[in-house]
Short mmCIF file of C-alpha atoms and ligand atoms in Angstrom, two decimals:
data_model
loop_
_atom_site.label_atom_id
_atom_site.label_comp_id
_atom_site.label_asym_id
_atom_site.label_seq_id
_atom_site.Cartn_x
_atom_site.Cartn_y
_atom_site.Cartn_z
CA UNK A 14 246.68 222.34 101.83
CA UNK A 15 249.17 224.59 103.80
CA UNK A 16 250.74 222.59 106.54
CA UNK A 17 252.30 219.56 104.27
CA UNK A 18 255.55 219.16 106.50
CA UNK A 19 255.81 215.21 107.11
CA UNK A 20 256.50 212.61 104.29
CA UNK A 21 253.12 210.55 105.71
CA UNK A 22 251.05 213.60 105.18
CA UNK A 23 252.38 214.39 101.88
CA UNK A 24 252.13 210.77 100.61
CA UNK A 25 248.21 211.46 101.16
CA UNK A 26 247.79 214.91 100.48
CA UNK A 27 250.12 215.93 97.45
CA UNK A 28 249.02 216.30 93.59
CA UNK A 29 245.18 215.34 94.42
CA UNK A 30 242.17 217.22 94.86
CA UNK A 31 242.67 219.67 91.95
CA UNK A 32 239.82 222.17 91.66
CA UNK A 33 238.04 222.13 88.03
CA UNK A 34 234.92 223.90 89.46
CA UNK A 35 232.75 224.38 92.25
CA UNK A 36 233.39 221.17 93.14
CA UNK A 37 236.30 218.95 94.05
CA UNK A 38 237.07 215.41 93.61
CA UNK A 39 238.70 213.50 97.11
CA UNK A 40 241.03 211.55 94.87
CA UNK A 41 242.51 212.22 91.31
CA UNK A 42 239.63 210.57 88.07
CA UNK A 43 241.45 208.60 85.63
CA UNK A 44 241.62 210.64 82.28
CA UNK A 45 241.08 208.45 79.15
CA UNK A 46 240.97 211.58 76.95
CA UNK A 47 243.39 211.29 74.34
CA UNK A 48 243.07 214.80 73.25
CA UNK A 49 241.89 218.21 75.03
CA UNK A 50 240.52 221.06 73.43
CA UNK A 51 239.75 224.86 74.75
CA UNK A 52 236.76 227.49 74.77
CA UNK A 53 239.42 229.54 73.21
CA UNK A 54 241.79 227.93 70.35
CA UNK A 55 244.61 230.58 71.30
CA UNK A 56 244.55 228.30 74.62
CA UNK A 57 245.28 225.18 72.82
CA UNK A 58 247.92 227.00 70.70
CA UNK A 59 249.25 228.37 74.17
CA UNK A 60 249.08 224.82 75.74
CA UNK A 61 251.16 223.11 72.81
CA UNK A 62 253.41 226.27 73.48
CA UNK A 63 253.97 225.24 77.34
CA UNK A 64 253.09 228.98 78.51
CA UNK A 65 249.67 227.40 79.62
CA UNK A 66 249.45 224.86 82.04
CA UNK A 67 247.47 222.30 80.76
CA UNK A 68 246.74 219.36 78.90
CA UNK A 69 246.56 218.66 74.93
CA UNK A 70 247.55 215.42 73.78
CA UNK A 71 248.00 212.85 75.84
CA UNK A 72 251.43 211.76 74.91
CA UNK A 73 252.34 215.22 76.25
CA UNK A 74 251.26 214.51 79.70
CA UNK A 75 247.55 213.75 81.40
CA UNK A 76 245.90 215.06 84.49
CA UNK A 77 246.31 211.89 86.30
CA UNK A 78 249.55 211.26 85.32
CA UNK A 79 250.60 215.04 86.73
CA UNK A 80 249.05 214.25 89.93
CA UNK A 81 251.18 211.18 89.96
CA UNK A 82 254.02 213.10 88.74
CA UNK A 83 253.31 216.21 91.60
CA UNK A 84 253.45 213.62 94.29
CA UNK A 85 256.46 212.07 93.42
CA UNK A 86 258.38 215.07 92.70
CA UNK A 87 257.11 216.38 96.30
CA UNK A 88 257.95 213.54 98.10
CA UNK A 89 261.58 213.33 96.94
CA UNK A 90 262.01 217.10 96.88
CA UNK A 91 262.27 217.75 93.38
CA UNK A 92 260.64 220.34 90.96
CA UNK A 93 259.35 217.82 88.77
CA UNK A 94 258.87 214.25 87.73
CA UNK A 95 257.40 212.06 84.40
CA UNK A 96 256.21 208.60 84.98
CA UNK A 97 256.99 206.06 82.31
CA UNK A 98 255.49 202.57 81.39
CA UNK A 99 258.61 201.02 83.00
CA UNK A 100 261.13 201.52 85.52
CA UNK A 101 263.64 200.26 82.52
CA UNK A 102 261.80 203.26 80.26
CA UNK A 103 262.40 205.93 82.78
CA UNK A 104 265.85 204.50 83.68
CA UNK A 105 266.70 205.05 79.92
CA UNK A 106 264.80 208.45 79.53
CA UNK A 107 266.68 209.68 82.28
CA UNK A 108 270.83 209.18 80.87
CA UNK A 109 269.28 210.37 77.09
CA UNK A 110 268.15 213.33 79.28
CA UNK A 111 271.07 213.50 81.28
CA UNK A 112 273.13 213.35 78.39
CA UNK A 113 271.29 215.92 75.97
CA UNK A 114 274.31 218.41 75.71
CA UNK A 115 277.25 216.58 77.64
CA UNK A 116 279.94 214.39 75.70
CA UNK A 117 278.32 211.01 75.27
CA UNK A 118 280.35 209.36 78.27
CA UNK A 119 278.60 207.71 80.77
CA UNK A 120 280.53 206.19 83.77
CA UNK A 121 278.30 203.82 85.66
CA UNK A 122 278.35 201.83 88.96
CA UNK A 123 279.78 197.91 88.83
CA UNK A 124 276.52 197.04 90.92
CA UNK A 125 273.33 197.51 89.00
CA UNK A 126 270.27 196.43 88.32
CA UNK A 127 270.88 193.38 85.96
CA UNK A 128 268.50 194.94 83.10
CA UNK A 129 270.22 197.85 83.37
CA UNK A 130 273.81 196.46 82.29
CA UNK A 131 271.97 194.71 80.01
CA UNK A 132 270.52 198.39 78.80
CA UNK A 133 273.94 200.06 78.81
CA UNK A 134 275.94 197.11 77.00
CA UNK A 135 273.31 196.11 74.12
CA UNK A 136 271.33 198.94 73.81
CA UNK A 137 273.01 202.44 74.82
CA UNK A 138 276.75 201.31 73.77
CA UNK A 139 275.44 200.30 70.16
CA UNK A 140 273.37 203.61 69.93
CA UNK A 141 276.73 205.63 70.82
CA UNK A 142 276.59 205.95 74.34
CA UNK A 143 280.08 204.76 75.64
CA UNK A 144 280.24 203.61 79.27
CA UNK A 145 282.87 202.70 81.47
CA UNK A 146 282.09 200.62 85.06
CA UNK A 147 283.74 201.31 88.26
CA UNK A 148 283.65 200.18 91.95
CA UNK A 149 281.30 203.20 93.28
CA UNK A 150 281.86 201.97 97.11
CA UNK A 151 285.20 203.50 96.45
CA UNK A 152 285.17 207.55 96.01
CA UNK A 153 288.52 207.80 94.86
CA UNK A 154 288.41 205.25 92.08
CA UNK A 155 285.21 207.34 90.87
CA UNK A 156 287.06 210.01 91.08
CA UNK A 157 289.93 208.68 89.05
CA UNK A 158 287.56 207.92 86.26
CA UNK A 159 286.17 211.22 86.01
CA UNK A 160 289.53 212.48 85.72
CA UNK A 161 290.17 209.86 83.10
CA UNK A 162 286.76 209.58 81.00
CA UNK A 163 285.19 213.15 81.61
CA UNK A 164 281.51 211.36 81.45
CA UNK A 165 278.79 213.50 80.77
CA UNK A 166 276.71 211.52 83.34
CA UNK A 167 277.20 209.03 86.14
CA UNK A 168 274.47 206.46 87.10
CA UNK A 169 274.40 204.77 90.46
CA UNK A 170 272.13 202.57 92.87
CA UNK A 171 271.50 203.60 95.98
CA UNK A 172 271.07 200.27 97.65
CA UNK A 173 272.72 197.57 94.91
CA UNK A 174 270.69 194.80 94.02
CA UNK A 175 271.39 191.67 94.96
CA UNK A 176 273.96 191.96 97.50
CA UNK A 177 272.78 195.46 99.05
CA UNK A 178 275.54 197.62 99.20
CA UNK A 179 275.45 201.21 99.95
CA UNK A 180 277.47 203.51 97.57
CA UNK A 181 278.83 206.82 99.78
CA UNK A 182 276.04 208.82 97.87
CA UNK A 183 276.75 212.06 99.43
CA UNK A 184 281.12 211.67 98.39
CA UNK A 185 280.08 211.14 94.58
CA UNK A 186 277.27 213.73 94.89
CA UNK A 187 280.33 216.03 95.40
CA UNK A 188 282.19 214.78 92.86
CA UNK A 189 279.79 214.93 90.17
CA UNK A 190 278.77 218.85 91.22
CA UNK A 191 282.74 219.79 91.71
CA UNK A 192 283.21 218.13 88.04
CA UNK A 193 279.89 219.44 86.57
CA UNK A 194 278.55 216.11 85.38
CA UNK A 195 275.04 214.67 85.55
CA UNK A 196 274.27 211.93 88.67
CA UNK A 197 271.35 209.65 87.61
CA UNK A 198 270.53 207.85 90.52
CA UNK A 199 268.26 204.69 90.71
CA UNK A 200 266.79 205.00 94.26
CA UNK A 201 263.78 202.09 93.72
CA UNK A 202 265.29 199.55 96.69
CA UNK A 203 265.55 203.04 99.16
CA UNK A 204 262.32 205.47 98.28
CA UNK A 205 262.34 208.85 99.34
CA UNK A 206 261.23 207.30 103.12
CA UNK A 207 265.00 206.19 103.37
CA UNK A 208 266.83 208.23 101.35
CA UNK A 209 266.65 211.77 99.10
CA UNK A 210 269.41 211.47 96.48
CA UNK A 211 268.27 215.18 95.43
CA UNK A 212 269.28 216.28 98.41
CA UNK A 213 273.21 214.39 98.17
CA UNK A 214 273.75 215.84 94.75
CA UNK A 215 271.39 213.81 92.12
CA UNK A 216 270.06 215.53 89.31
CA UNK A 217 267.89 212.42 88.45
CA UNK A 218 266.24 209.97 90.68
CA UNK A 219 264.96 207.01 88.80
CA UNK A 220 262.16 204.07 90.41
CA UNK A 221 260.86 201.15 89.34
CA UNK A 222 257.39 202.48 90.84
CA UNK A 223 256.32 198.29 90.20
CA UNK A 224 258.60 198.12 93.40
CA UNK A 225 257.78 199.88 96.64
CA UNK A 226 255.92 203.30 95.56
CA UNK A 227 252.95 201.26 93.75
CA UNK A 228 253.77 198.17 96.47
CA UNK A 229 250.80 195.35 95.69
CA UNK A 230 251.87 193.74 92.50
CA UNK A 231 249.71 194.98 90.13
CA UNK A 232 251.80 198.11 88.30
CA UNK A 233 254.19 198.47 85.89
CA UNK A 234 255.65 201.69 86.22
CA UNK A 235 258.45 203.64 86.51
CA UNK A 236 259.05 207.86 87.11
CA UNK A 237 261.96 210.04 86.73
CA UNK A 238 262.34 213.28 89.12
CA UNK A 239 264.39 215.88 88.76
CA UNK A 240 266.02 219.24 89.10
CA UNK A 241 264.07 222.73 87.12
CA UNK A 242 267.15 223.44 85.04
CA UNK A 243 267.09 219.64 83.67
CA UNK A 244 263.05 219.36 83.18
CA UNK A 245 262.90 220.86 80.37
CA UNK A 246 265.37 217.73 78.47
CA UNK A 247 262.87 215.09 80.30
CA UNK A 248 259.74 216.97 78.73
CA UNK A 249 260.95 217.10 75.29
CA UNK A 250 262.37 213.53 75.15
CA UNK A 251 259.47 212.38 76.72
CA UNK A 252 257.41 214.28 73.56
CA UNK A 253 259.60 212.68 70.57
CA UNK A 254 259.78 209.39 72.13
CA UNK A 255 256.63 208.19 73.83
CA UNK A 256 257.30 206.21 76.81
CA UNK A 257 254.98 207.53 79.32
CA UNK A 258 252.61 205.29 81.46
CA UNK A 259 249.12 205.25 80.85
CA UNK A 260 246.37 206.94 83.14
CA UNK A 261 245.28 203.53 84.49
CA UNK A 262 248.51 202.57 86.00
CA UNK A 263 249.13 206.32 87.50
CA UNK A 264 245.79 206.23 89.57
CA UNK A 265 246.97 202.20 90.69
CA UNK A 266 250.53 203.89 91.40
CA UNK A 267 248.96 206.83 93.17
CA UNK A 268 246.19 204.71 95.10
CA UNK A 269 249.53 202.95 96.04
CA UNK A 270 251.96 205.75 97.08
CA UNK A 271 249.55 206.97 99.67
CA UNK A 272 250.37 204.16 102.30
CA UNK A 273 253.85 203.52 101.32
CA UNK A 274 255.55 205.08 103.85
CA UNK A 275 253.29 202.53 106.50
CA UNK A 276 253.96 199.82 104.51
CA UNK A 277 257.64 200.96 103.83
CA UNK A 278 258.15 201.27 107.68
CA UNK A 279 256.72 198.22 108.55
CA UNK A 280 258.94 196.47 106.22
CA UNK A 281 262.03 197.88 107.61
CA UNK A 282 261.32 196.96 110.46
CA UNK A 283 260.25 193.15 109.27
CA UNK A 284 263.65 193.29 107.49
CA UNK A 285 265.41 194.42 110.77
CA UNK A 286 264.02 191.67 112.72
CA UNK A 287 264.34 188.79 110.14
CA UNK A 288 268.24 189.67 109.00
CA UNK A 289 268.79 189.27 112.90
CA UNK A 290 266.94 185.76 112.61
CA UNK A 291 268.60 184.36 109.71
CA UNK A 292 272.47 185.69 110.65
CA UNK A 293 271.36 182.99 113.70
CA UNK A 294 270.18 180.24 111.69
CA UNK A 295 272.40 177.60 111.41
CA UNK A 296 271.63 176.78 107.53
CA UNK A 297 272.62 180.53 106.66
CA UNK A 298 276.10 181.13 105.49
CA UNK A 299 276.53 184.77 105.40
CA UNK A 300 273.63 187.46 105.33
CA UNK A 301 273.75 190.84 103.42
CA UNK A 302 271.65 193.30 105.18
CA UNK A 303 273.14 197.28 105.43
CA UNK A 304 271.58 197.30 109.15
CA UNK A 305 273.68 194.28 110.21
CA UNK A 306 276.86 195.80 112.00
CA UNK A 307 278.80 193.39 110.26
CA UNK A 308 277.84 194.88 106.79
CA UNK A 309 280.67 196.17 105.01
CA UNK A 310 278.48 200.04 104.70
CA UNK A 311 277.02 199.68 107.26
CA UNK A 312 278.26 203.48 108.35
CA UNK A 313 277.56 204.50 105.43
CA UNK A 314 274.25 203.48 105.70
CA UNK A 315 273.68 204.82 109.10
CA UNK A 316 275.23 208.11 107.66
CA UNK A 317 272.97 208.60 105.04
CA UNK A 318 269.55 206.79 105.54
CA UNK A 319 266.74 208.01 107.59
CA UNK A 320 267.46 206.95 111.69
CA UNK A 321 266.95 202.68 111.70
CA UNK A 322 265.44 202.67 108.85
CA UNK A 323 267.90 200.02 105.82
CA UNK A 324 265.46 199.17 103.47
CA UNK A 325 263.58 195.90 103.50
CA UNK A 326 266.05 193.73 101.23
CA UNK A 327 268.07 190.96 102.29
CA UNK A 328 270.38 188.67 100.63
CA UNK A 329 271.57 185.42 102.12
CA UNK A 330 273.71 182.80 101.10
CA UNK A 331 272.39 179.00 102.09
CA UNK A 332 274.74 176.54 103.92
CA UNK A 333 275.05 173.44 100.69
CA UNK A 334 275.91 170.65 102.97
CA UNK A 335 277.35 168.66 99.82
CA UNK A 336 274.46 169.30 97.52
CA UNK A 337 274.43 171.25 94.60
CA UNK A 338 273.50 174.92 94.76
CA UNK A 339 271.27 175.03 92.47
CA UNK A 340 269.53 172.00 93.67
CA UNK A 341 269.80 173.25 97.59
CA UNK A 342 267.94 176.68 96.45
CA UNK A 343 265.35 174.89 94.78
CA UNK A 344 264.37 172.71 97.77
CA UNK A 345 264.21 175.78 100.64
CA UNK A 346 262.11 177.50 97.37
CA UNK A 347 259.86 174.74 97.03
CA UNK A 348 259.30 174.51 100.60
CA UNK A 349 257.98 177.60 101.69
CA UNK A 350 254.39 177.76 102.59
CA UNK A 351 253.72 181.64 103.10
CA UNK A 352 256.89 183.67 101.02
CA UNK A 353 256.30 183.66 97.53
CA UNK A 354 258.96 182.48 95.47
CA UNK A 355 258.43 185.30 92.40
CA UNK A 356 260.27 188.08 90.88
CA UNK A 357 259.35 191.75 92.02
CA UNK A 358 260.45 192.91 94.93
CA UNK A 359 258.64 195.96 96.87
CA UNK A 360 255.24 194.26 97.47
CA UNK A 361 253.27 193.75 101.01
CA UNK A 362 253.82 189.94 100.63
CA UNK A 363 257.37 189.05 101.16
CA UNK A 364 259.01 187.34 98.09
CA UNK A 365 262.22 185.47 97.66
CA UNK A 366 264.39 185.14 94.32
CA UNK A 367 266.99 183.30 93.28
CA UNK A 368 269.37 185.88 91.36
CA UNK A 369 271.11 182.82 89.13
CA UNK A 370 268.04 182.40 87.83
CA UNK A 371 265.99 185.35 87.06
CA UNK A 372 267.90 189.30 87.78
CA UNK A 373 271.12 188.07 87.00
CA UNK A 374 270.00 185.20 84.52
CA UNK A 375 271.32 187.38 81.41
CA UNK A 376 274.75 187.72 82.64
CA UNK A 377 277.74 185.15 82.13
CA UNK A 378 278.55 183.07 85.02
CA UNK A 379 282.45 184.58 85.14
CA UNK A 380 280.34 188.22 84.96
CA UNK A 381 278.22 187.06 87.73
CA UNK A 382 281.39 185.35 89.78
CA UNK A 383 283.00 189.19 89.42
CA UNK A 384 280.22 190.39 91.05
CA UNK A 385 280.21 188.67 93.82
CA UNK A 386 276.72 186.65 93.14
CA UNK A 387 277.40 182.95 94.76
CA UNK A 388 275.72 180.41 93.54
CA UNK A 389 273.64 179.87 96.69
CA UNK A 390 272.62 183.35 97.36
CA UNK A 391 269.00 184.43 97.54
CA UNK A 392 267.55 187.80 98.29
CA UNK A 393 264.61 188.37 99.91
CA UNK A 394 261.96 191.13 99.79
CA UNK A 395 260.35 191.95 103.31
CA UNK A 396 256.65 191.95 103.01
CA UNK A 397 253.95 193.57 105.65
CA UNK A 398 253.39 189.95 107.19
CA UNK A 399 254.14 189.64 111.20
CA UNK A 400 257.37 189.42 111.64
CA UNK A 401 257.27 186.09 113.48
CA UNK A 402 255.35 184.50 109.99
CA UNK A 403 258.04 185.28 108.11
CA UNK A 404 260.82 184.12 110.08
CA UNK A 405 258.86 180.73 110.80
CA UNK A 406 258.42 180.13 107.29
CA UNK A 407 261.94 180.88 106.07
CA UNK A 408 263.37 178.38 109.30
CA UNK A 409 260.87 175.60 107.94
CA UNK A 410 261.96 176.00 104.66
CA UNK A 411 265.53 176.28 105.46
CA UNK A 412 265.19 172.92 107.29
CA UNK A 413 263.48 171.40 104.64
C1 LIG B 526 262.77 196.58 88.94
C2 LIG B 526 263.90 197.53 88.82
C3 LIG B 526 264.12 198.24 87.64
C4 LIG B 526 263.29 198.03 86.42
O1 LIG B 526 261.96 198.37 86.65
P1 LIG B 526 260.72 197.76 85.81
O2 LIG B 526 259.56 198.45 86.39
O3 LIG B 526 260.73 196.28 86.02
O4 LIG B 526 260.98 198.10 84.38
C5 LIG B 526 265.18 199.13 87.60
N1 LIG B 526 265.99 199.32 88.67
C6 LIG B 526 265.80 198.65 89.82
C7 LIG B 526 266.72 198.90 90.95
C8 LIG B 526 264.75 197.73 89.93
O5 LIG B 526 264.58 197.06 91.07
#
């Protein structure tokens, strides 16, 4: 394949259709193999080595896995990837990896992933692995904590979950290569349709690949990407610790990744024109949506993302009317007919979540308060449905 310019053409073309003989397979077979062997031992020695590109045992990497791994990599312009069981697995592999020879320091973004604080504060902070929080919508402050903590790494959302704001990527990109330190960035809710972090400054990119890149609710996954000088901390890790996802869910993930960026464009555009219907709606408080001109980045999305493209996430917070929050939220959930009220976010059908009570169940109510998550907010993940569906089913349900 010579002429692999566009993102559309590489989602379909990239990793597959490796030669092993006279004959080529159209799409990447799922290898079961545990264990390889050669005609020549000296091969197998050579392959353990790493001076021979191939496979030996499986927990060292698997032909459909590197397809998987080639794609990704290609698609967000990086020299190299390894997909995990879990976006939480290669969220972790990527700060031990990032933090393999740097002081033990990691300064991380206020808004993240609720699993992830959870990660940080009971898991990584025990282990040794001090981190400090800071408002990442505000350059200077980051920049004030570098000054103050010297982290070895830095890890960042690009669009926060649940109330979708968009950290100046590119300003801490050039903080983090002025200071020398490590930027893990967690680009799941953007995907390399929307937004490169590799090309702002990242030296890992992190996805859930359960989210938009596998996109039909049947994967767990995650995959890390990175830079050549930092591949070769990712490999070894990935060696003495064992996290990698299995060959099934790498052909699912890859069978996936070549429609995303139709499906991912389609949902944009399904999350342009329902944020527009539900700012209107006269049971909607407030809407978060980094397209709406009202957003508090919303230059800083238009800045950085691809041209009208904001993602396909929405939060909104409901109008109460005198009930209970928790009791309103549980009504307009119970009512819809089409949305599906479940967890995940990413897939073709549109799903709706309430944060209080699932994400951001973990974290203490004042924690939450500091956040910013209301007690009536929802967020909402813009399937592939028409338009039109969608935004009749939320106005039923917010009328319920
Ligand atoms: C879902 C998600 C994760 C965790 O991924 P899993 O595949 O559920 O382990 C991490 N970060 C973000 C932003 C996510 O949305």
């Amino acid at each position: 394949m010579e002429a692999k310019v566009n993102l559309h053409t590489r989602a379909v073309h990239s990793g597959d259709r490796k030669r092993t003989g006279s004959w080529v397979p159209v799409t990447t077979p799922i290898h079961t193999a545990t264990s390889y062997f050669y005609d020549d031992v000296g091969d197998l020695d050579r392959s353990f080595e790493g001076t021979l590109i191939g496979p030996s045992y499986a927990r060292h990497g698997n032909p459909t896995n590197e397809a998987l791994e080639e794609l990704i990599a290609d698609l967000e312009g990086g020299s190299g990837a390894l997909a995990c069981a879990s976006g939480m697995s290669a969220v972790q592999l990527a700060i031990l990896a990032a933090l393999t020879d740097r002081r033990r320091v990691l300064l991380a973004a206020n808004d993240l992933y609720g699993a992830t604080i959870n990660m940080l504060m009971k898991v990584l902070e025990p282990a040794g692995i001090e981190t400090h929080f800071v408002d990442f919508n505000d350059p200077a402050a980051v920049e004030a904590a570098v000054a103050a903590h010297k982290p070895g790494a830095m890890l960042m959302e690009t669009i926060s979950n649940p109330l979708l704001r968009v950290a100046p990527l590119d300003r801490i990109g050039e903080i983090a290569k002025r200071t020398d330190t490590q930027l893990v960035v967690d680009s799941t809710f953007s995907t390399p349709l929307v937004l490169r972090p590799l090309e702002h400054g990242a030296t890992f990119v992190v996805h859930s690949v359960t989210k938009y890149l596998a996109g039909h609710g049947d994967v767990l996954g995650g995959i890390v990407v990175s830079t050549p000088d930092q591949m070769p901390f990712l490999r070894s890790l990935a060696k003495a610790t064992g996290p990698l996802l299995g060959p099934f869910e790498a052909y699912l993930t890859m069978r996936g990744v070549k429609t995303f960026p139709l499906r991912m464009e389609r949902q944009c555009a399904n999350a342009v024109a329902t944020a527009k219907a539900l700012a209107a709606h006269p049971s909607v408080e407030k809407v978060n949506f980094p397209g709406n001109a009202d957003h508090p980045d919303a230059a800083t999305a238009a800045r950085l993302f691809a041209p009208g493209l904001f993602g396909a996430m929405i939060s909104f917070q409901i109008r109460e009317n005198g009930a209970a929050s928790r009791d309103r939220i549980f009504r307009f959930m119970n009512a819809l007919k089409m949305v599906v009220p479940a967890t995940s976010l990413g897939d073709v059908q549109t799903m709706v979540l309430y944060p209080v009570i699932s994400s951001h169940r973990e974290l203490a109510p004042k924690h939450r308060a500091r956040l910013g998550i209301q007690d009536n907010l929802v967020r909402l993940s813009v399937g592939i449905e028409a338009a039109e569906d969608i935004i009749a089913d939320l106005d039923q349900a917010l009328r319920a």
